[in-house]
Short mmCIF file of C-alpha atoms in Angstrom, two decimals:
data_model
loop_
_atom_site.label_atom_id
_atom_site.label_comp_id
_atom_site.label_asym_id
_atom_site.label_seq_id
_atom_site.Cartn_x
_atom_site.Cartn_y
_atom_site.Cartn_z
CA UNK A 1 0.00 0.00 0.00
CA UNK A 2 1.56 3.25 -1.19
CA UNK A 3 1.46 7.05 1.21
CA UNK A 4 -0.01 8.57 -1.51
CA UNK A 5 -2.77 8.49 -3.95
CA UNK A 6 -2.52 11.12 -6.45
CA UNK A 7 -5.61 11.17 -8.62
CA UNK A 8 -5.48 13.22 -12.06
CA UNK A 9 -7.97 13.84 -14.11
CA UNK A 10 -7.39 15.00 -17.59
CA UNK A 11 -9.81 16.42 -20.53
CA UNK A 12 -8.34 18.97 -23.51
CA UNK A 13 -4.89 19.34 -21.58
CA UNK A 14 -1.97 17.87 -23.53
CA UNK A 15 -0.20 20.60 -23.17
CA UNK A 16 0.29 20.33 -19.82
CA UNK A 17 0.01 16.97 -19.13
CA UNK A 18 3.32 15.97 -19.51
CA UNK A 19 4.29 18.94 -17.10
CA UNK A 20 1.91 17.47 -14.55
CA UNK A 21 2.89 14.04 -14.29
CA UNK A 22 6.33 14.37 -14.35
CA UNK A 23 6.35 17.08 -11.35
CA UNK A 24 4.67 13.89 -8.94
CA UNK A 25 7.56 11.05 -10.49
CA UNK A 26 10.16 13.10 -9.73
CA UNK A 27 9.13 13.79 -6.46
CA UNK A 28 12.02 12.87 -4.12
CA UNK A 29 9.64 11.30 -2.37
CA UNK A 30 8.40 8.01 -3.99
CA UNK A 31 6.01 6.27 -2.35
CA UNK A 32 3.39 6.79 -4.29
CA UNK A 33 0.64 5.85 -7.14
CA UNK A 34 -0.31 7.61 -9.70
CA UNK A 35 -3.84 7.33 -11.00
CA UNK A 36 -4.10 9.23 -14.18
CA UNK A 37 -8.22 9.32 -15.56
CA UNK A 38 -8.91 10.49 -19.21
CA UNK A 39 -11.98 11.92 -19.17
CA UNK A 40 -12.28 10.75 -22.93
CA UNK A 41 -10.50 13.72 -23.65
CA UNK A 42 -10.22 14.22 -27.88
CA UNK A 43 -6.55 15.56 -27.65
CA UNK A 44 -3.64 13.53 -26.61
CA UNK A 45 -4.18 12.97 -23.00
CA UNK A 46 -4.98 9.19 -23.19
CA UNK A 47 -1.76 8.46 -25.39
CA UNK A 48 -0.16 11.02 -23.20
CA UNK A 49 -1.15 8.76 -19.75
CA UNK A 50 -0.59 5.47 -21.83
CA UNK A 51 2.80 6.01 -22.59
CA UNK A 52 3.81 6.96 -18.72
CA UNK A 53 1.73 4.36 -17.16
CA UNK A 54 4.48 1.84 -19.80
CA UNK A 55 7.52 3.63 -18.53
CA UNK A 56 6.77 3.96 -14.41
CA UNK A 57 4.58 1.02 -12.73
CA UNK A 58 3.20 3.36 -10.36
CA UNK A 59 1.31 5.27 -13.07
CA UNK A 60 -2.00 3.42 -13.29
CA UNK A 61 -4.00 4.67 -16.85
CA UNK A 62 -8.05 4.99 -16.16
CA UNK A 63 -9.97 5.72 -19.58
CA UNK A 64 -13.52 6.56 -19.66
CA UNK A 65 -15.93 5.57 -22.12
CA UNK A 66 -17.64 9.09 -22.25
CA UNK A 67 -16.52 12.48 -20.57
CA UNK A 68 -18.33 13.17 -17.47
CA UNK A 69 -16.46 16.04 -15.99
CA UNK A 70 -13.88 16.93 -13.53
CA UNK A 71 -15.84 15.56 -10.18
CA UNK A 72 -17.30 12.47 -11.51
CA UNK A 73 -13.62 11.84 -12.97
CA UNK A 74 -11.89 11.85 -9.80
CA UNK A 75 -14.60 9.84 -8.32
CA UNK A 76 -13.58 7.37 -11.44
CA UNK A 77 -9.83 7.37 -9.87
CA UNK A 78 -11.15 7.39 -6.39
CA UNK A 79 -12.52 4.09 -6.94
CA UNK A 80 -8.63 2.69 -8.00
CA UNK A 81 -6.84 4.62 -4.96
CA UNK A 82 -4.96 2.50 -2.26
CA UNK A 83 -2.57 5.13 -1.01
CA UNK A 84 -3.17 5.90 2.87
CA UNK A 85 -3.57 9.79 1.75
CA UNK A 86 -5.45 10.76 -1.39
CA UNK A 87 -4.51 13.99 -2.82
CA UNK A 88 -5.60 15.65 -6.08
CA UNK A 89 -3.78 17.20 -8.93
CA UNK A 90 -5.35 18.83 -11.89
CA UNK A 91 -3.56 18.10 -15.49
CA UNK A 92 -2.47 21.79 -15.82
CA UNK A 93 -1.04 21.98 -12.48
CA UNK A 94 2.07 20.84 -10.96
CA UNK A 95 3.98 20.03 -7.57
CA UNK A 96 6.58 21.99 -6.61
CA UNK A 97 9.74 19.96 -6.20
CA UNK A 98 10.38 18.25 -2.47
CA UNK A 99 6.52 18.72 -2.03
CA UNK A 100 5.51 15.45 -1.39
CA UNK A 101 8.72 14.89 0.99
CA UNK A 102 7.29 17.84 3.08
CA UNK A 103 3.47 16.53 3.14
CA UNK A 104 4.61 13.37 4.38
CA UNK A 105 6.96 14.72 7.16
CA UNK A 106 4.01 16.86 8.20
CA UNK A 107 1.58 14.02 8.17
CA UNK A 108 3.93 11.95 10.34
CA UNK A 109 4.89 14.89 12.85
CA UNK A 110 1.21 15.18 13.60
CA UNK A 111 -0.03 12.21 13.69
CA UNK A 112 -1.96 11.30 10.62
CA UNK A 113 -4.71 13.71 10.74
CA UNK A 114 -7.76 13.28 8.73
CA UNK A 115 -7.04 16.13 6.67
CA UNK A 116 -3.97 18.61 5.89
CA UNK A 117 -4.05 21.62 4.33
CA UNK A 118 -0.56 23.34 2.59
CA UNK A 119 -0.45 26.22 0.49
CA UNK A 120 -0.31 27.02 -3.16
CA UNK A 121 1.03 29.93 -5.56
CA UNK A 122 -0.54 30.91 -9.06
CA UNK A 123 1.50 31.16 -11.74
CA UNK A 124 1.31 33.30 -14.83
CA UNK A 125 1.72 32.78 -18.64
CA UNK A 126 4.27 35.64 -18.02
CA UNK A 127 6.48 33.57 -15.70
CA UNK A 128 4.97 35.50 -12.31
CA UNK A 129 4.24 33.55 -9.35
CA UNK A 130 1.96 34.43 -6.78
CA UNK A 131 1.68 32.95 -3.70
CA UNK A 132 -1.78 32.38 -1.84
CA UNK A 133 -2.02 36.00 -0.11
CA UNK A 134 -4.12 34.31 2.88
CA UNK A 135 -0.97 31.77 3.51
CA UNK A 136 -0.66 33.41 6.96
CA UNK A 137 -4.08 31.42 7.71
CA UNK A 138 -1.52 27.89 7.29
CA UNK A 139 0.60 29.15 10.32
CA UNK A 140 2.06 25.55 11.92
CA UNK A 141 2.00 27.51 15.39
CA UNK A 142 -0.28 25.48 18.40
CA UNK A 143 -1.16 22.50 18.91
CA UNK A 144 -0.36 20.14 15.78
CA UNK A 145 -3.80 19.00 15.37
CA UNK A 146 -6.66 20.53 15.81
CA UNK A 147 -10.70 21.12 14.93
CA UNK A 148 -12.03 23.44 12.40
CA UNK A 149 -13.91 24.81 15.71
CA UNK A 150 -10.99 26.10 17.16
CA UNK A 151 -9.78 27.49 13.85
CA UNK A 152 -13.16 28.36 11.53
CA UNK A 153 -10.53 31.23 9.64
CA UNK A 154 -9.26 28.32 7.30
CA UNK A 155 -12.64 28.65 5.93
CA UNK A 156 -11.67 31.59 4.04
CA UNK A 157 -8.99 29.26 2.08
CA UNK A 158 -9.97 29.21 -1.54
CA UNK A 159 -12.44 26.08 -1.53
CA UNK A 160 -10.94 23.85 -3.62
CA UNK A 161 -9.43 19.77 -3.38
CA UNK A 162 -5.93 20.49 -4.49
CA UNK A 163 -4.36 22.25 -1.72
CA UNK A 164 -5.34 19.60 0.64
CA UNK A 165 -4.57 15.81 1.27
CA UNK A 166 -7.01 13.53 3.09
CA UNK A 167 -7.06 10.08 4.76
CA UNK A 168 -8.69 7.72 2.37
CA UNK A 169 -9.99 5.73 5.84
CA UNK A 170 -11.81 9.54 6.28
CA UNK A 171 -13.14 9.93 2.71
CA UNK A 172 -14.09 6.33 2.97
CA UNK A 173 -15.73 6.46 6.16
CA UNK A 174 -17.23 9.67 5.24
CA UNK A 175 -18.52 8.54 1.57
CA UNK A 176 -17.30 11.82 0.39
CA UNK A 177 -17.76 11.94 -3.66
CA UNK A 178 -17.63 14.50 -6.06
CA UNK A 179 -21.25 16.12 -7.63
CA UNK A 180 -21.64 16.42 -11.54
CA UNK A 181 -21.13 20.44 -12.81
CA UNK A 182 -19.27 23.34 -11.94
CA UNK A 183 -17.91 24.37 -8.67
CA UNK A 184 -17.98 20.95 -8.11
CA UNK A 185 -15.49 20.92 -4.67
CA UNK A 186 -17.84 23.31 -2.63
CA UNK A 187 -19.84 19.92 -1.69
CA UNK A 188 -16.67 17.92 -1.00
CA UNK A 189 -14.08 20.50 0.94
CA UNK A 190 -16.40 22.24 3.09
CA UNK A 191 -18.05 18.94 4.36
CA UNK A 192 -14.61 17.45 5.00
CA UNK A 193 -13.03 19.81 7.23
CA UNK A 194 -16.09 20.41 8.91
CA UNK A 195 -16.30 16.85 9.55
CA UNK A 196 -12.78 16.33 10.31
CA UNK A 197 -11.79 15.19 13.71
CA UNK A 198 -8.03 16.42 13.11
CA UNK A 199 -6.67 19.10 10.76
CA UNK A 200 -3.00 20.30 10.29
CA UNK A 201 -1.77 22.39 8.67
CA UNK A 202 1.70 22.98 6.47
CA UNK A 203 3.27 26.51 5.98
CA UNK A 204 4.79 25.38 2.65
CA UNK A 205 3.84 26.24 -1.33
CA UNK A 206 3.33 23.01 -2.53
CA UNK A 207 1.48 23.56 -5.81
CA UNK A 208 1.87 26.01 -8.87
CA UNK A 209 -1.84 26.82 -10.05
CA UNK A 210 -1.80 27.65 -13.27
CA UNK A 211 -3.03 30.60 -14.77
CA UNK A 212 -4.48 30.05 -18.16
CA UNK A 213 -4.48 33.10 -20.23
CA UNK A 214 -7.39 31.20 -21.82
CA UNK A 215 -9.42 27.83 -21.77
CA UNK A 216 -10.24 27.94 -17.97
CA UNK A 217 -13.71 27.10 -17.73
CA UNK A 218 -14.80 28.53 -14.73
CA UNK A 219 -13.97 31.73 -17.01
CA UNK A 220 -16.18 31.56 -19.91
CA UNK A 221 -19.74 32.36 -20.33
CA UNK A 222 -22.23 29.74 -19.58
CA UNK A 223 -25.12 28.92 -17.66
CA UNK A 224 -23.12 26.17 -16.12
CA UNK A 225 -22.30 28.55 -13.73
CA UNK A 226 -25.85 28.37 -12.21
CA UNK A 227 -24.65 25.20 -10.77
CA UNK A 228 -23.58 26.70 -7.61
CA UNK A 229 -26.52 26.60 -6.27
CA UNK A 230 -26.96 22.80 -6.57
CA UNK A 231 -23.72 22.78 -5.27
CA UNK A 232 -24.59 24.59 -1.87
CA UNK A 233 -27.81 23.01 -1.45
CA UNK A 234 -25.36 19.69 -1.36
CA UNK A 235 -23.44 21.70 1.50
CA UNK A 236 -26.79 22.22 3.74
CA UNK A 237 -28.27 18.93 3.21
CA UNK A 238 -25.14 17.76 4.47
CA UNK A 239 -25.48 19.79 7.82
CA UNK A 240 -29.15 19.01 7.62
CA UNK A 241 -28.01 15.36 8.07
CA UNK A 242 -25.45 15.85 10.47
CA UNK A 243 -27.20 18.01 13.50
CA UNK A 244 -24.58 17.88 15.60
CA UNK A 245 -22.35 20.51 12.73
CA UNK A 246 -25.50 22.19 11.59
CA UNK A 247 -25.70 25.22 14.74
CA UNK A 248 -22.44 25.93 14.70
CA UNK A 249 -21.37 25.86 10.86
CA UNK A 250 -24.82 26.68 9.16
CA UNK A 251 -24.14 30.73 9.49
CA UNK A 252 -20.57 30.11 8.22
CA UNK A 253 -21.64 28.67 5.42
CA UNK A 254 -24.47 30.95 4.62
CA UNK A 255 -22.02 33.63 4.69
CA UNK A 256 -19.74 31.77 2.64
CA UNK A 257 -22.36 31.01 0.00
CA UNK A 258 -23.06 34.74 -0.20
CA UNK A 259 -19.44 35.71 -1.04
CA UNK A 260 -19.21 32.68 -3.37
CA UNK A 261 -22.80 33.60 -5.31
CA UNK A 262 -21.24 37.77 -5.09
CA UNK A 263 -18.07 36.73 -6.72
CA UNK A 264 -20.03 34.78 -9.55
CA UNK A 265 -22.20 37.18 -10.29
CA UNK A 266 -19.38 40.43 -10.12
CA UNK A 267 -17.55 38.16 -12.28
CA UNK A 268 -17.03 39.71 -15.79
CA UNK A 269 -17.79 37.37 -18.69
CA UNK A 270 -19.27 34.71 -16.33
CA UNK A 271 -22.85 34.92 -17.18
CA UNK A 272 -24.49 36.54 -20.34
CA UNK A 273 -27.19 39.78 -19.21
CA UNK A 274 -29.75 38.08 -19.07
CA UNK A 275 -28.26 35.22 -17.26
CA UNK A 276 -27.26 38.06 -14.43
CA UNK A 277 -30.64 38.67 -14.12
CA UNK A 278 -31.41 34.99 -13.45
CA UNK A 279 -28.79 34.58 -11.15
CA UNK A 280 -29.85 37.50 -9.18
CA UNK A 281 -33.22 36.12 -9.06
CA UNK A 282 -31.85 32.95 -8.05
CA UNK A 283 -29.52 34.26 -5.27
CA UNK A 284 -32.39 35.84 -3.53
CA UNK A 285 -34.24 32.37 -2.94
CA UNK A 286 -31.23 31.26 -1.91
CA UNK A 287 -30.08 33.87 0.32
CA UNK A 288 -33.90 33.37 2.05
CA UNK A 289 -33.82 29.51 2.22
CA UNK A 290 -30.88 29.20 4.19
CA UNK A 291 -30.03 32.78 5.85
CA UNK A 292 -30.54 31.29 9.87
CA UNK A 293 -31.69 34.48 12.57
CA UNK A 294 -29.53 37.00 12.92
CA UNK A 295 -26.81 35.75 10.69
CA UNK A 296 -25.73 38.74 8.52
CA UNK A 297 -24.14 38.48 5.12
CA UNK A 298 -20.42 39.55 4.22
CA UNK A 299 -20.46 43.39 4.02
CA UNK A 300 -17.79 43.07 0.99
CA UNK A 301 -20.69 40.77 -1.01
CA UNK A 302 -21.75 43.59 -3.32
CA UNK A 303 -24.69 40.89 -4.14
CA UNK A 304 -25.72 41.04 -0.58
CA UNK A 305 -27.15 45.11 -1.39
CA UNK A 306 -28.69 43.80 -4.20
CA UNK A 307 -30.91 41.17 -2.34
#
């Protein structure tokens, strides 16, 4: 049984593919499998995966009949991880160099927690790189492990699977799985940490997120982007089922949703005009089914004034 299970999906990116997998096999750190998906992906991806998983055994190739999406793809390589951790790498993205080394000496120091968070810097078709400007929130000071309770600030991390590895006994005993559409980790990484019984944390850039100049889909005009609400629905029926989470987190996450829906709709080139209108109209049922007494939305959601 390998440390790690690194699961990457892969649709319309052979030009970073190659990037990607080779920044996890030349980790210094080995112990590891690699469980590569393509999402049926028309370029070169599956040849691209094919030809690693014949040169390094621990590159396992998963090809899907039919393209189903980023979430339901990692769920695809999900099903194939052994690892003890399972951590998730997207095909345009890579590690940075000694990064596994460093999540695996953090893992050990504090006892195998059920999740750990590390940080992350964006980098630019210009050659800038950026690191996460809230990586103060990662701080290893205190106690090694602890609950989101005694830290709720982590929740103002960018949401998102990648800068983040998790016990696969946790997802497992959890059932966490990954929704079909956009914003698809909203439903999995809120749920997990507040579920979490022990979090650490690791003050440490261990992933380039690339910038696309363009192709980034969460950038283009669609009305895909009106599955956010699906997606945080998932998040309260989740506290709905789990009453002993619900008082505490349900205003956190109602103020969360707010920023999230704000940023969406203040996004230029998101949604078409009249989709803005739809949204809005949206946002407002939204912002009445799950706003809990005297739980006030984020002052800096512009969408908030507008409800």
């Amino acid at each position: 049984m390998p440390r790690f299970s690194v699961i990457v999906p892969a649709y319309k990116a052979q030009a970073y593919l190659h990037a990607c997998l080779a920044s996890v096999l030349e980790q210094s750190f080995s112990d590891l499998e690699v469980i590569a998906v393509d999402d049926c992906s028309p370029d070169a991806c599956g040849a691209i995966i094919d030809e690693c998983a014949a040169r390094d055994a621990r590159v396992r190739a998963v090809r899907l009949d039919e393209n189903v999406g980023l979430g339901r793809a990692r769920n695809a390589g999900l099903r194939h991880a052994t690892g003890d951790y399972v951590l998730f790498l997207d095909a345009d993205d890579t590690f940075t160099p000694g990064a596994l080394q460093a999540i695996a000496d953090r893992l050990k120091e504090t006892g195998s927690p059920d999740v750990l968070l590390f940080d992350y810097a964006r980098t630019f078709w210009d050659g800038r790189e950026v690191r996460n400007q809230l990586a103060h929130l990662l701080t290893q000071e205190g106690p090694d492990t602890f609950r989101l309770a005694d830290r709720p600030s982590l929740l103002k991390l960018l949401m998102v699977v990648w800068n983040k590895a998790y016990s696969r006994d946790f997802v497992e005993r959890e059932g966490f799985t990954f929704p079909p559409g956009y914003y698809e980790d909203v439903p999995w990484t809120f749920p997990a940490l507040m579920a979490a019984d022990s979090l650490a944390t690791l003050d440490r850039v261990c992933l380039h997120y690339r910038q696309r100049r363009t192709g980034n889909i969460l950038g283009t005009t669609s009305d895909k982007h009106f599955d956010i609400f699906d997606q945080y629905d998932r998040v309260f029926d989740f506290l709905d089922q789990h009453p002993d989470l619900d008082e505490l987190w349900r205003p956190h996450m109602f103020r969360r949703m707010v920023e999230h829906m704000a940023a969406v709709h203040g996004k230029r080139g998101r949604l078409s005009r009249r989709g803005r209108t739809a949204f809005l109209r949206r946002a407002r049922a939204h912002y009445a089914r799950y706003r809990t007494p005297g739980t006030r939305a984020p002052r800096r959601a512009r969408l908030h004034h507008a409800l």
